Structures are given as structure tokens and as C-alpha cells.
């Protein structure tokens, strides 16, 4: 599999691991333990996105509060840079364990607040729990996972991790529906809370990393994070291209749901099955992301997956429902493969001491594009012509391919590897 020596001059060499950590080859079994726990946690997140609005609607009858309960869970992603500084200031395994434990305890509290009629406090609890989600995702994806994977199997590790978590996300809607129907909303939320406690328990048996030596204030660390983001070669470019892509394609899944349930008149069950199929496509793409073009430079593999997304976006413009659904699944597969290759690229390019802050800055921009995409696609999906409804997704997908290719050409073949110092 890919290593620092096989990726060629277009990617960063692997970031050296700090002394004192166990050899990665000895932790491969614990990688699978982390992957299993993360899959359970992802199942819980998907579960929560369905169970919480349903429970609030059943308890209060307020559709507005039900919708807000989902929105506040995504709001903390905007504050990712602040949370990234927190991650870089503490030992990563402990940060992950505390964030998972906090999410579990907060979610377990929500049924009691709903029983007391304190829905506004539920929204506050979900907002804080969302901060835990951002923190645990950044920590697991860019610190714990690479630490537990052998250097020469890093691409394979990201591929398997992505496939497993996407399969869990695929199963989430079905599991949530069965549990909600079987035991009701409150018990469903308590079961969801238990998934976070399981993940926290798993974190306790992972090998500890080194505790960072932090001698700077919070504001200084924030400034250093943004400065590192700007200076590490390849990182601003990747962020810009992913943000452009997300601007048109980031909100495709919820818009597909609106299109199927509204314009096409499909039942909620069939519409949910389409989303589950999309998650399955993402899992397939994640699996293929570690297997296609194994000896090619990372930049070439990233370009390949951008091309897959562009071709799939073209299928969304077709006037036939079946072709649109197939294009959606292919688009999700392209994004799954893209996640594997870009995550590996980010790990190899970004020094560990600033990985929390730099990845958090990247995520703020990238998910900001996805948020704007919901506005853009929310408008275009109301247009009468099918060819216009997903035109933004096709335009930004093609633009992402062109920007990524053009930026690489402008850099030229004689440039050095991306910098690994801030």
C-alpha cells in the first residue's frame, strides 16, 4: 500500500510519529477495536438525527422545535477552529474519551428534560453534545486512527475505517425506525446514549499518546493554527477545492429526500431507502479508495475521485428517476473514495502538533460550503426542469476537477513536497 516513498513528489512524506508511542504494527488489532467503536458511535449519531426530532415532535407537537433539534447538532462545526485548539492542548486519547463520555451523558439527560417540558434546555444540551461530536471526529480521524495503523497500510486503514462507519450510517435509519416503533422515543435516546459510553470504554484501552507541552495561551494557539493552515503547502488548495465542491454538491442527500418525497410522490419508506442506498454507495467508495490506483500519487487519486463525482453529478440531471437515484449512489461512492484519499493526504501533510487546529480550520471552510449548498440546492430543486435542479452540483464538481488540475499544473513538477512545519 501507499507509503511516504510510493506517493511520489506530489504528496507530503509521512509525518514522523512522536517518540514513546508503541510501534504501529503492534496496534493493528486496536485499530479494529477503534473502528468497531467508531461504527457504533456513527450508528448512534445517525440514530440521534432521527430519534431526537421524532421524540420532540411527539412530546411537544412543535415542528419548529423538531427541526431546530437537528440544526443545533450541526452548528458546532462552525466553531471547529476553537475546538481544534482544545484538541492540540491535551493528550488525544483522553480528549476522545471525554468527548464521547460527555455526549453519552448529555443525550441520556434529554428524556428527563422533555418530560419536564424544558425543550429549550434540550436544544442547549444538543448544542454542547454537537461540540463533542466535532471534537471526537477530529481526534479519531487525524490522531487515533493514524497512530494505530502501520505506516505502509495507512491508505488501507482509512479505507476500511470509512467503509465500516458508512455501513453503520447506512443501517442507522432502519435501526432507528425499529427501535422507535418497539420501545418509544425515550428508551431510544437512552439506547443511543449507551453507544457513546461503549466508545468511551474502548478509548480507555487504546495506547496513550504523549501529552503535548503547551506553554502558549489560547489566543496564541488560535493564531498559530490559522498561520499553519496558510503555510502548509497543499492544505489551503485542498480546502478551497473541497469547499467549492461542497458549495454545489454538499446538500445533495437531503435535497434528494425532498425531491423523492415531494416532487416524485414517493413514500417516506422509499425515500429513506434511497438515502440508505447512498450511504451504502459511500461505503463502497471508501472500500475502493484504498484499492484503486494503489501506486499512484495521492494528488492523482484525489483527481480521479473528483472526476467520478463530476460524472455522477451529470446523471442527476436526467429526467428519469431511476437514473437520478443511480447517479446519487455513484456520487456518494465518489465522495467515499475522496474522503479516504484526502484524509490520508491531510495526515501526511500536517504536523501532529497542529493537526487539531489545522484540520478544524479546514473543516469550518469545507462544511461552510455544505451549509451554503443547502440554500443553493434548496432553491434550484424547486425549478420546474429536472436538468436545472442539480445543475449547481454538476457545475461545482466540474469546477473542482479543473481547479485541482490547474493548481497542480501551475505548481510544476519541480516543486518540493508540502511543508511539514508551521
mmCIF file of C-alpha atoms in Angstrom:
data_model
loop_
_atom_site.group_PDB
_atom_site.id
_atom_site.type_symbol
_atom_site.label_atom_id
_atom_site.label_comp_id
_atom_site.label_asym_id
_atom_site.label_seq_id
_atom_site.Cartn_x
_atom_site.Cartn_y
_atom_site.Cartn_z
ATOM 1 C CA UNK A 1 0.000 0.000 0.000
ATOM 2 C CA UNK A 2 0.964 3.646 -0.191
ATOM 3 C CA UNK A 3 3.781 4.917 1.933
ATOM 4 C CA UNK A 4 5.901 8.023 2.015
ATOM 5 C CA UNK A 5 8.119 6.566 -0.648
ATOM 6 C CA UNK A 6 5.433 5.475 -3.122
ATOM 7 C CA UNK A 7 3.298 8.565 -3.305
ATOM 8 C CA UNK A 8 5.846 10.458 -5.363
ATOM 9 C CA UNK A 9 6.766 14.137 -5.249
ATOM 10 C CA UNK A 10 3.204 15.442 -5.199
ATOM 11 C CA UNK A 11 2.409 14.435 -1.652
ATOM 12 C CA UNK A 12 3.915 15.042 1.738
ATOM 13 C CA UNK A 13 6.070 12.403 3.364
ATOM 14 C CA UNK A 14 4.574 10.663 6.333
ATOM 15 C CA UNK A 15 4.667 12.739 9.488
ATOM 16 C CA UNK A 16 7.082 11.171 11.968
ATOM 17 C CA UNK A 17 5.405 9.655 14.989
ATOM 18 C CA UNK A 18 6.390 11.107 18.375
ATOM 19 C CA UNK A 19 8.777 9.008 20.447
ATOM 20 C CA UNK A 20 7.249 6.862 23.143
ATOM 21 C CA UNK A 21 4.308 5.615 21.135
ATOM 22 C CA UNK A 22 4.049 1.880 20.522
ATOM 23 C CA UNK A 23 5.023 0.680 17.031
ATOM 24 C CA UNK A 24 2.017 0.893 14.762
ATOM 25 C CA UNK A 25 2.407 -2.744 13.695
ATOM 26 C CA UNK A 26 1.644 -3.779 17.270
ATOM 27 C CA UNK A 27 -1.591 -1.803 17.392
ATOM 28 C CA UNK A 28 -3.365 -3.126 14.266
ATOM 29 C CA UNK A 29 -5.810 -5.123 16.412
ATOM 30 C CA UNK A 30 -6.605 -1.999 18.401
ATOM 31 C CA UNK A 31 -7.238 -0.200 15.112
ATOM 32 C CA UNK A 32 -10.079 -2.640 14.513
ATOM 33 C CA UNK A 33 -11.302 -2.040 18.044
ATOM 34 C CA UNK A 34 -11.396 1.705 17.368
ATOM 35 C CA UNK A 35 -13.091 1.136 14.006
ATOM 36 C CA UNK A 36 -15.778 -1.029 15.593
ATOM 37 C CA UNK A 37 -16.365 1.520 18.337
ATOM 38 C CA UNK A 38 -16.476 4.406 15.842
ATOM 39 C CA UNK A 39 -19.009 2.476 13.769
ATOM 40 C CA UNK A 40 -21.207 2.033 16.820
ATOM 41 C CA UNK A 41 -20.842 5.743 17.553
ATOM 42 C CA UNK A 42 -21.719 6.643 13.950
ATOM 43 C CA UNK A 43 -24.764 4.409 14.192
ATOM 44 C CA UNK A 44 -25.667 6.342 17.325
ATOM 45 C CA UNK A 45 -25.227 9.699 15.577
ATOM 46 C CA UNK A 46 -27.487 8.659 12.700
ATOM 47 C CA UNK A 47 -29.892 7.227 15.227
ATOM 48 C CA UNK A 48 -29.930 10.534 17.120
ATOM 49 C CA UNK A 49 -30.630 12.601 13.992
ATOM 50 C CA UNK A 50 -33.862 10.641 13.534
ATOM 51 C CA UNK A 51 -34.858 9.864 17.103
ATOM 52 C CA UNK A 52 -34.484 13.368 18.535
ATOM 53 C CA UNK A 53 -36.775 15.241 16.084
ATOM 54 C CA UNK A 54 -39.318 12.406 16.269
ATOM 55 C CA UNK A 55 -39.331 12.426 20.085
ATOM 56 C CA UNK A 56 -39.575 16.228 20.338
ATOM 57 C CA UNK A 57 -42.410 16.298 17.814
ATOM 58 C CA UNK A 58 -44.250 13.565 19.727
ATOM 59 C CA UNK A 59 -43.690 15.333 23.057
ATOM 60 C CA UNK A 60 -44.422 18.929 22.067
ATOM 61 C CA UNK A 61 -46.196 18.846 18.719
ATOM 62 C CA UNK A 62 -43.837 21.613 17.550
ATOM 63 C CA UNK A 63 -42.400 21.018 14.078
ATOM 64 C CA UNK A 64 -40.159 24.070 14.539
ATOM 65 C CA UNK A 65 -38.535 22.667 17.673
ATOM 66 C CA UNK A 66 -38.130 19.297 15.969
ATOM 67 C CA UNK A 67 -36.302 20.947 13.054
ATOM 68 C CA UNK A 68 -34.150 23.076 15.361
ATOM 69 C CA UNK A 69 -33.061 19.970 17.250
ATOM 70 C CA UNK A 70 -31.324 18.778 14.091
ATOM 71 C CA UNK A 71 -29.895 22.172 13.170
ATOM 72 C CA UNK A 72 -28.204 22.793 16.529
ATOM 73 C CA UNK A 73 -26.333 19.492 16.219
ATOM 74 C CA UNK A 74 -24.543 20.813 13.120
ATOM 75 C CA UNK A 75 -23.956 24.345 14.392
ATOM 76 C CA UNK A 76 -20.776 23.459 16.375
ATOM 77 C CA UNK A 77 -18.963 22.606 13.135
ATOM 78 C CA UNK A 78 -18.762 26.362 12.554
ATOM 79 C CA UNK A 79 -16.728 26.630 15.753
ATOM 80 C CA UNK A 80 -14.302 23.888 14.708
ATOM 81 C CA UNK A 81 -11.172 26.108 14.952
ATOM 82 C CA UNK A 82 -11.853 26.793 18.635
ATOM 83 C CA UNK A 83 -12.309 23.090 19.325
ATOM 84 C CA UNK A 84 -9.160 22.283 17.347
ATOM 85 C CA UNK A 85 -7.108 24.338 19.791
ATOM 86 C CA UNK A 86 -8.606 22.311 22.641
ATOM 87 C CA UNK A 87 -7.582 19.084 20.900
ATOM 88 C CA UNK A 88 -3.976 20.208 20.413
ATOM 89 C CA UNK A 89 -3.669 21.149 24.076
ATOM 90 C CA UNK A 90 -4.314 17.686 25.552
ATOM 91 C CA UNK A 91 -3.474 14.034 25.033
ATOM 92 C CA UNK A 92 -5.630 12.862 22.108
ATOM 93 C CA UNK A 93 -6.933 9.593 23.532
ATOM 94 C CA UNK A 94 -8.161 11.396 26.635
ATOM 95 C CA UNK A 95 -9.839 14.101 24.526
ATOM 96 C CA UNK A 96 -11.646 11.436 22.511
ATOM 97 C CA UNK A 97 -12.733 9.501 25.586
ATOM 98 C CA UNK A 98 -14.033 12.593 27.428
ATOM 99 C CA UNK A 99 -15.921 13.871 24.368
ATOM 100 C CA UNK A 100 -17.649 10.511 23.846
ATOM 101 C CA UNK A 101 -18.467 10.207 27.538
ATOM 102 C CA UNK A 102 -19.892 13.742 27.613
ATOM 103 C CA UNK A 103 -22.092 13.050 24.591
ATOM 104 C CA UNK A 104 -23.477 9.919 26.180
ATOM 105 C CA UNK A 105 -24.309 11.637 29.462
ATOM 106 C CA UNK A 106 -25.903 14.632 27.728
ATOM 107 C CA UNK A 107 -28.087 12.506 25.455
ATOM 108 C CA UNK A 108 -29.167 10.412 28.449
ATOM 109 C CA UNK A 109 -30.335 13.638 30.100
ATOM 110 C CA UNK A 110 -32.660 14.721 27.278
ATOM 111 C CA UNK A 111 -35.640 12.402 28.073
ATOM 112 C CA UNK A 112 -35.825 13.884 31.592
ATOM 113 C CA UNK A 113 -35.808 17.422 30.167
ATOM 114 C CA UNK A 114 -38.537 16.514 27.669
ATOM 115 C CA UNK A 115 -40.644 15.025 30.452
ATOM 116 C CA UNK A 116 -40.282 18.310 32.357
ATOM 117 C CA UNK A 117 -41.274 20.276 29.238
ATOM 118 C CA UNK A 118 -37.900 22.072 29.017
ATOM 119 C CA UNK A 119 -37.413 21.808 25.266
ATOM 120 C CA UNK A 120 -35.231 24.933 25.171
ATOM 121 C CA UNK A 121 -32.773 23.218 27.510
ATOM 122 C CA UNK A 122 -32.809 20.176 25.232
ATOM 123 C CA UNK A 123 -31.574 22.392 22.392
ATOM 124 C CA UNK A 124 -28.771 23.710 24.611
ATOM 125 C CA UNK A 125 -27.804 20.148 25.559
ATOM 126 C CA UNK A 126 -27.748 19.121 21.894
ATOM 127 C CA UNK A 127 -25.576 22.117 21.039
ATOM 128 C CA UNK A 128 -22.998 21.103 23.644
ATOM 129 C CA UNK A 129 -23.201 17.459 22.551
ATOM 130 C CA UNK A 130 -22.548 18.625 18.987
ATOM 131 C CA UNK A 131 -19.277 20.151 20.167
ATOM 132 C CA UNK A 132 -18.376 16.708 21.482
ATOM 133 C CA UNK A 133 -19.164 15.204 18.079
ATOM 134 C CA UNK A 134 -16.833 17.630 16.306
ATOM 135 C CA UNK A 135 -14.059 17.003 18.829
ATOM 136 C CA UNK A 136 -14.289 13.214 18.740
ATOM 137 C CA UNK A 137 -14.435 13.129 14.918
ATOM 138 C CA UNK A 138 -11.347 15.295 14.515
ATOM 139 C CA UNK A 139 -9.464 13.302 17.146
ATOM 140 C CA UNK A 140 -10.315 9.853 15.805
ATOM 141 C CA UNK A 141 -9.818 10.679 12.099
ATOM 142 C CA UNK A 142 -6.489 12.524 12.290
ATOM 143 C CA UNK A 143 -4.830 11.352 15.515
ATOM 144 C CA UNK A 144 -6.007 7.998 16.853
ATOM 145 C CA UNK A 145 -6.587 6.234 13.547
ATOM 146 C CA UNK A 146 -3.154 7.038 12.044
ATOM 147 C CA UNK A 147 -1.471 6.200 15.346
ATOM 148 C CA UNK A 148 -2.957 2.712 15.309
ATOM 149 C CA UNK A 149 -2.279 1.918 11.636
ATOM 150 C CA UNK A 150 1.078 0.730 10.255
ATOM 151 C CA UNK A 151 2.742 3.381 8.094
ATOM 152 C CA UNK A 152 2.631 1.219 4.957
ATOM 153 C CA UNK A 153 -1.089 0.450 5.438
ATOM 154 C CA UNK A 154 -2.389 3.938 6.136
ATOM 155 C CA UNK A 155 -4.482 4.142 2.962
ATOM 156 C CA UNK A 156 -5.940 0.717 3.712
ATOM 157 C CA UNK A 157 -6.721 1.846 7.266
ATOM 158 C CA UNK A 158 -8.609 4.943 6.117
ATOM 159 C CA UNK A 159 -10.427 2.836 3.519
ATOM 160 C CA UNK A 160 -11.606 0.218 5.999
ATOM 161 C CA UNK A 161 -12.456 2.784 8.653
ATOM 162 C CA UNK A 162 -14.551 4.768 6.154
ATOM 163 C CA UNK A 163 -16.320 1.695 4.801
ATOM 164 C CA UNK A 164 -17.220 0.450 8.288
ATOM 165 C CA UNK A 165 -18.551 3.791 9.526
ATOM 166 C CA UNK A 166 -20.519 4.395 6.315
ATOM 167 C CA UNK A 167 -22.144 0.958 6.615
ATOM 168 C CA UNK A 168 -23.142 1.887 10.158
ATOM 169 C CA UNK A 169 -24.618 5.133 8.839
ATOM 170 C CA UNK A 170 -26.472 3.119 6.200
ATOM 171 C CA UNK A 171 -28.026 0.886 8.854
ATOM 172 C CA UNK A 172 -28.864 3.781 11.159
ATOM 173 C CA UNK A 173 -32.279 4.758 9.706
ATOM 174 C CA UNK A 174 -33.552 1.182 9.722
ATOM 175 C CA UNK A 175 -32.341 0.520 13.272
ATOM 176 C CA UNK A 176 -33.797 3.815 14.493
ATOM 177 C CA UNK A 177 -37.167 3.037 12.938
ATOM 178 C CA UNK A 178 -37.337 -0.396 14.557
ATOM 179 C CA UNK A 179 -36.263 0.851 17.988
ATOM 180 C CA UNK A 180 -38.621 3.841 17.917
ATOM 181 C CA UNK A 181 -41.501 1.580 16.968
ATOM 182 C CA UNK A 182 -40.554 -1.039 19.550
ATOM 183 C CA UNK A 183 -39.656 0.885 22.716
ATOM 184 C CA UNK A 184 -40.596 4.527 22.061
ATOM 185 C CA UNK A 185 -38.589 7.726 21.887
ATOM 186 C CA UNK A 186 -37.242 7.960 25.431
ATOM 187 C CA UNK A 187 -35.777 4.470 25.518
ATOM 188 C CA UNK A 188 -34.439 5.015 22.010
ATOM 189 C CA UNK A 189 -32.485 8.020 23.272
ATOM 190 C CA UNK A 190 -31.133 6.068 26.251
ATOM 191 C CA UNK A 191 -30.005 3.281 23.932
ATOM 192 C CA UNK A 192 -28.301 5.893 21.784
ATOM 193 C CA UNK A 193 -26.565 7.321 24.852
ATOM 194 C CA UNK A 194 -25.227 3.846 25.637
ATOM 195 C CA UNK A 195 -23.434 3.698 22.260
ATOM 196 C CA UNK A 196 -21.295 6.674 23.273
ATOM 197 C CA UNK A 197 -20.454 5.059 26.592
ATOM 198 C CA UNK A 198 -19.285 1.938 24.734
ATOM 199 C CA UNK A 199 -16.985 4.046 22.581
ATOM 200 C CA UNK A 200 -15.600 5.841 25.637
ATOM 201 C CA UNK A 201 -14.850 2.479 27.251
ATOM 202 C CA UNK A 202 -12.999 1.355 24.130
ATOM 203 C CA UNK A 203 -10.900 4.539 24.190
ATOM 204 C CA UNK A 204 -9.730 3.638 27.692
ATOM 205 C CA UNK A 205 -7.886 0.556 26.384
ATOM 206 C CA UNK A 206 -6.183 2.282 23.459
ATOM 207 C CA UNK A 207 -2.469 3.056 23.809
ATOM 208 C CA UNK A 208 -1.926 6.556 25.214
ATOM 209 C CA UNK A 209 -0.103 9.196 23.232
ATOM 210 C CA UNK A 210 2.222 11.876 24.517
ATOM 211 C CA UNK A 211 0.769 14.789 26.414
ATOM 212 C CA UNK A 212 1.502 17.998 24.482
ATOM 213 C CA UNK A 213 3.653 20.605 26.192
ATOM 214 C CA UNK A 214 1.524 23.737 25.948
ATOM 215 C CA UNK A 215 3.251 26.942 27.027
ATOM 216 C CA UNK A 216 1.162 29.368 24.963
ATOM 217 C CA UNK A 217 -2.183 30.945 25.623
ATOM 218 C CA UNK A 218 -5.405 30.004 23.898
ATOM 219 C CA UNK A 219 -5.393 33.048 21.600
ATOM 220 C CA UNK A 220 -1.779 32.463 20.589
ATOM 221 C CA UNK A 221 -2.571 28.855 19.729
ATOM 222 C CA UNK A 222 -5.517 30.039 17.616
ATOM 223 C CA UNK A 223 -3.266 32.382 15.673
ATOM 224 C CA UNK A 224 -0.683 29.649 15.198
ATOM 225 C CA UNK A 225 -3.388 27.306 13.913
ATOM 226 C CA UNK A 226 -4.516 29.734 11.200
ATOM 227 C CA UNK A 227 -0.901 30.573 10.340
ATOM 228 C CA UNK A 228 -0.046 26.872 9.994
ATOM 229 C CA UNK A 229 -3.113 26.338 7.827
ATOM 230 C CA UNK A 230 -1.922 29.076 5.485
ATOM 231 C CA UNK A 231 1.728 27.934 5.326
ATOM 232 C CA UNK A 232 1.450 24.165 4.858
ATOM 233 C CA UNK A 233 1.722 23.666 1.120
ATOM 234 C CA UNK A 234 -1.271 21.919 -0.420
ATOM 235 C CA UNK A 235 -3.605 22.400 2.534
ATOM 236 C CA UNK A 236 -5.188 25.757 1.529
ATOM 237 C CA UNK A 237 -5.550 24.486 -2.040
ATOM 238 C CA UNK A 238 -7.282 21.269 -0.943
ATOM 239 C CA UNK A 239 -9.541 23.247 1.391
ATOM 240 C CA UNK A 240 -10.535 25.667 -1.369
ATOM 241 C CA UNK A 241 -11.309 22.905 -3.870
ATOM 242 C CA UNK A 242 -13.340 20.856 -1.382
ATOM 243 C CA UNK A 243 -15.238 23.993 -0.346
ATOM 244 C CA UNK A 244 -16.069 24.745 -3.988
ATOM 245 C CA UNK A 245 -17.223 21.166 -4.497
ATOM 246 C CA UNK A 246 -19.389 21.253 -1.384
ATOM 247 C CA UNK A 247 -20.946 24.539 -2.450
ATOM 248 C CA UNK A 248 -22.930 22.728 -5.133
ATOM 249 C CA UNK A 249 -22.910 19.096 -4.044
ATOM 250 C CA UNK A 250 -22.736 19.190 -0.247
ATOM 251 C CA UNK A 251 -26.515 19.174 0.281
ATOM 252 C CA UNK A 252 -27.424 16.586 -2.370
ATOM 253 C CA UNK A 253 -28.618 13.883 0.130
ATOM 254 C CA UNK A 254 -31.301 15.988 1.891
ATOM 255 C CA UNK A 255 -32.374 17.509 -1.439
ATOM 256 C CA UNK A 256 -32.751 14.014 -2.908
ATOM 257 C CA UNK A 257 -35.009 13.226 0.053
ATOM 258 C CA UNK A 258 -37.110 16.342 -0.596
ATOM 259 C CA UNK A 259 -37.314 15.530 -4.312
ATOM 260 C CA UNK A 260 -38.347 11.913 -3.739
ATOM 261 C CA UNK A 261 -40.946 12.643 -1.074
ATOM 262 C CA UNK A 262 -42.261 15.836 -2.683
ATOM 263 C CA UNK A 263 -41.922 16.043 -6.461
ATOM 264 C CA UNK A 264 -41.872 12.307 -7.122
ATOM 265 C CA UNK A 265 -44.503 11.488 -4.505
ATOM 266 C CA UNK A 266 -42.619 8.541 -3.044
ATOM 267 C CA UNK A 267 -43.472 7.195 0.400
ATOM 268 C CA UNK A 268 -41.222 8.045 3.326
ATOM 269 C CA UNK A 269 -40.063 4.427 3.391
ATOM 270 C CA UNK A 270 -38.864 4.503 -0.217
ATOM 271 C CA UNK A 271 -37.285 7.934 0.255
ATOM 272 C CA UNK A 272 -35.405 6.645 3.305
ATOM 273 C CA UNK A 273 -34.290 3.599 1.310
ATOM 274 C CA UNK A 274 -32.715 5.928 -1.269
ATOM 275 C CA UNK A 275 -30.681 7.650 1.461
ATOM 276 C CA UNK A 276 -29.645 4.272 2.855
ATOM 277 C CA UNK A 277 -28.551 3.215 -0.640
ATOM 278 C CA UNK A 278 -26.495 6.399 -0.875
ATOM 279 C CA UNK A 279 -24.774 5.576 2.410
ATOM 280 C CA UNK A 280 -24.105 2.095 1.033
ATOM 281 C CA UNK A 281 -22.545 3.687 -2.043
ATOM 282 C CA UNK A 282 -20.323 5.783 0.197
ATOM 283 C CA UNK A 283 -19.190 2.632 1.997
ATOM 284 C CA UNK A 284 -18.305 1.006 -1.338
ATOM 285 C CA UNK A 285 -16.376 4.110 -2.367
ATOM 286 C CA UNK A 286 -14.467 4.094 0.917
ATOM 287 C CA UNK A 287 -13.567 0.444 0.373
ATOM 288 C CA UNK A 288 -12.400 1.129 -3.171
ATOM 289 C CA UNK A 289 -10.499 4.222 -2.062
ATOM 290 C CA UNK A 290 -7.764 2.023 -0.622
ATOM 291 C CA UNK A 291 -7.643 -0.329 -3.596
ATOM 292 C CA UNK A 292 -7.872 1.677 -6.811
ATOM 293 C CA UNK A 293 -4.640 3.198 -8.173
ATOM 294 C CA UNK A 294 -2.620 1.923 -5.177
ATOM 295 C CA UNK A 295 0.748 3.039 -6.558
ATOM 296 C CA UNK A 296 -0.368 6.410 -7.907
ATOM 297 C CA UNK A 297 0.478 9.746 -6.246
ATOM 298 C CA UNK A 298 -2.189 10.949 -3.832
ATOM 299 C CA UNK A 299 -2.903 14.024 -5.962
ATOM 300 C CA UNK A 300 -3.749 11.825 -8.941
ATOM 301 C CA UNK A 301 -6.032 9.649 -6.846
ATOM 302 C CA UNK A 302 -7.820 12.722 -5.484
ATOM 303 C CA UNK A 303 -8.335 13.981 -9.044
ATOM 304 C CA UNK A 304 -9.756 10.587 -10.039
ATOM 305 C CA UNK A 305 -12.408 10.737 -7.320
ATOM 306 C CA UNK A 306 -13.296 14.323 -8.232
ATOM 307 C CA UNK A 307 -13.856 13.063 -11.794
ATOM 308 C CA UNK A 308 -16.100 10.259 -10.516
ATOM 309 C CA UNK A 309 -18.185 12.828 -8.640
ATOM 310 C CA UNK A 310 -18.435 15.053 -11.717
ATOM 311 C CA UNK A 311 -19.656 12.197 -13.931
ATOM 312 C CA UNK A 312 -22.133 11.084 -11.265
ATOM 313 C CA UNK A 313 -23.438 14.652 -10.917
ATOM 314 C CA UNK A 314 -24.239 14.655 -14.634
ATOM 315 C CA UNK A 315 -26.560 11.692 -14.066
ATOM 316 C CA UNK A 316 -28.541 13.748 -11.541
ATOM 317 C CA UNK A 317 -29.763 15.940 -14.404
ATOM 318 C CA UNK A 318 -31.515 13.041 -16.173
ATOM 319 C CA UNK A 319 -35.336 13.145 -16.442
ATOM 320 C CA UNK A 320 -35.665 9.534 -15.250
ATOM 321 C CA UNK A 321 -35.992 8.845 -11.527
ATOM 322 C CA UNK A 322 -34.023 5.596 -11.658
ATOM 323 C CA UNK A 323 -31.056 7.307 -13.350
ATOM 324 C CA UNK A 324 -31.114 10.094 -10.756
ATOM 325 C CA UNK A 325 -31.025 7.567 -7.917
ATOM 326 C CA UNK A 326 -28.166 5.671 -9.600
ATOM 327 C CA UNK A 327 -26.291 8.945 -10.072
ATOM 328 C CA UNK A 328 -26.837 9.788 -6.408
ATOM 329 C CA UNK A 329 -25.398 6.440 -5.280
ATOM 330 C CA UNK A 330 -22.419 6.905 -7.619
ATOM 331 C CA UNK A 331 -21.880 10.420 -6.258
ATOM 332 C CA UNK A 332 -21.844 9.084 -2.703
ATOM 333 C CA UNK A 333 -19.341 6.406 -3.778
ATOM 334 C CA UNK A 334 -17.126 9.126 -5.257
ATOM 335 C CA UNK A 335 -17.299 11.089 -2.026
ATOM 336 C CA UNK A 336 -16.424 7.973 -0.024
ATOM 337 C CA UNK A 337 -13.293 7.411 -2.096
ATOM 338 C CA UNK A 338 -12.474 11.109 -1.942
ATOM 339 C CA UNK A 339 -12.684 11.087 1.863
ATOM 340 C CA UNK A 340 -10.167 8.245 2.079
ATOM 341 C CA UNK A 341 -7.617 9.882 -0.210
ATOM 342 C CA UNK A 342 -7.974 13.429 1.157
ATOM 343 C CA UNK A 343 -7.810 12.247 4.783
ATOM 344 C CA UNK A 344 -4.575 10.425 4.049
ATOM 345 C CA UNK A 345 -3.216 13.487 2.233
ATOM 346 C CA UNK A 346 -4.062 15.682 5.213
ATOM 347 C CA UNK A 347 -2.439 13.334 7.707
ATOM 348 C CA UNK A 348 0.788 13.171 5.722
ATOM 349 C CA UNK A 349 0.956 16.938 5.174
ATOM 350 C CA UNK A 350 0.003 18.307 8.612
ATOM 351 C CA UNK A 351 2.355 18.000 11.614
ATOM 352 C CA UNK A 352 0.767 16.284 14.578
ATOM 353 C CA UNK A 353 1.332 19.189 16.961
ATOM 354 C CA UNK A 354 -1.033 21.392 14.913
ATOM 355 C CA UNK A 355 -3.247 18.700 13.363
ATOM 356 C CA UNK A 356 -6.248 19.507 15.564
ATOM 357 C CA UNK A 357 -6.190 23.220 14.752
ATOM 358 C CA UNK A 358 -5.382 22.933 11.038
ATOM 359 C CA UNK A 359 -7.955 20.206 10.380
ATOM 360 C CA UNK A 360 -10.516 22.182 12.361
ATOM 361 C CA UNK A 361 -9.921 25.274 10.203
ATOM 362 C CA UNK A 362 -10.257 23.122 7.088
ATOM 363 C CA UNK A 363 -13.486 21.596 8.336
ATOM 364 C CA UNK A 364 -15.005 25.007 9.090
ATOM 365 C CA UNK A 365 -14.473 26.134 5.482
ATOM 366 C CA UNK A 366 -15.479 22.823 3.909
ATOM 367 C CA UNK A 367 -18.668 22.390 5.929
ATOM 368 C CA UNK A 368 -19.419 26.064 5.427
ATOM 369 C CA UNK A 369 -19.630 25.244 1.734
ATOM 370 C CA UNK A 370 -22.020 22.409 2.519
ATOM 371 C CA UNK A 371 -24.211 24.761 4.543
ATOM 372 C CA UNK A 372 -24.410 27.230 1.644
ATOM 373 C CA UNK A 373 -25.178 24.308 -0.633
ATOM 374 C CA UNK A 374 -28.409 23.666 1.273
ATOM 375 C CA UNK A 375 -29.538 27.185 0.357
ATOM 376 C CA UNK A 376 -28.442 26.916 -3.274
ATOM 377 C CA UNK A 377 -29.878 23.458 -3.903
ATOM 378 C CA UNK A 378 -32.933 24.238 -1.799
ATOM 379 C CA UNK A 379 -33.710 26.936 -4.361
ATOM 380 C CA UNK A 380 -32.739 25.004 -7.506
ATOM 381 C CA UNK A 381 -34.745 21.884 -6.577
ATOM 382 C CA UNK A 382 -37.927 23.964 -6.859
ATOM 383 C CA UNK A 383 -37.247 24.746 -10.525
ATOM 384 C CA UNK A 384 -39.602 23.000 -12.951
ATOM 385 C CA UNK A 385 -36.972 21.463 -15.240
ATOM 386 C CA UNK A 386 -35.116 18.396 -13.930
ATOM 387 C CA UNK A 387 -31.970 19.426 -15.804
ATOM 388 C CA UNK A 388 -31.780 22.598 -13.694
ATOM 389 C CA UNK A 389 -32.418 21.081 -10.276
ATOM 390 C CA UNK A 390 -28.960 19.647 -9.737
ATOM 391 C CA UNK A 391 -27.073 21.921 -12.121
ATOM 392 C CA UNK A 392 -25.158 23.526 -9.181
ATOM 393 C CA UNK A 393 -23.793 20.094 -8.192
ATOM 394 C CA UNK A 394 -22.530 19.428 -11.724
ATOM 395 C CA UNK A 395 -21.039 22.906 -12.134
ATOM 396 C CA UNK A 396 -19.086 22.851 -8.867
ATOM 397 C CA UNK A 397 -17.967 19.227 -9.392
ATOM 398 C CA UNK A 398 -16.500 20.082 -12.787
ATOM 399 C CA UNK A 399 -15.023 23.285 -11.377
ATOM 400 C CA UNK A 400 -13.370 21.288 -8.577
ATOM 401 C CA UNK A 401 -11.710 18.997 -11.145
ATOM 402 C CA UNK A 402 -10.453 21.972 -13.139
ATOM 403 C CA UNK A 403 -9.179 23.859 -10.087
ATOM 404 C CA UNK A 404 -7.390 20.821 -8.658
ATOM 405 C CA UNK A 405 -5.755 20.008 -12.014
ATOM 406 C CA UNK A 406 -4.870 23.607 -12.845
ATOM 407 C CA UNK A 407 -3.336 24.297 -9.442
ATOM 408 C CA UNK A 408 -1.142 21.222 -9.771
ATOM 409 C CA UNK A 409 -0.016 22.298 -13.269
ATOM 410 C CA UNK A 410 0.824 25.803 -12.064
ATOM 411 C CA UNK A 411 2.945 24.415 -9.257
ATOM 412 C CA UNK A 412 5.018 22.495 -11.780
ATOM 413 C CA UNK A 413 6.858 19.242 -11.405
ATOM 414 C CA UNK A 414 9.952 20.700 -9.789
ATOM 415 C CA UNK A 415 8.386 21.873 -6.585
ATOM 416 C CA UNK A 416 9.238 20.233 -3.322
ATOM 417 C CA UNK A 417 6.996 18.252 -1.017
ATOM 418 C CA UNK A 418 4.366 20.092 1.026
ATOM 419 C CA UNK A 419 5.855 21.697 4.065
ATOM 420 C CA UNK A 420 5.519 19.920 7.359
ATOM 421 C CA UNK A 421 6.460 22.832 9.582
ATOM 422 C CA UNK A 422 4.278 25.713 10.632
#
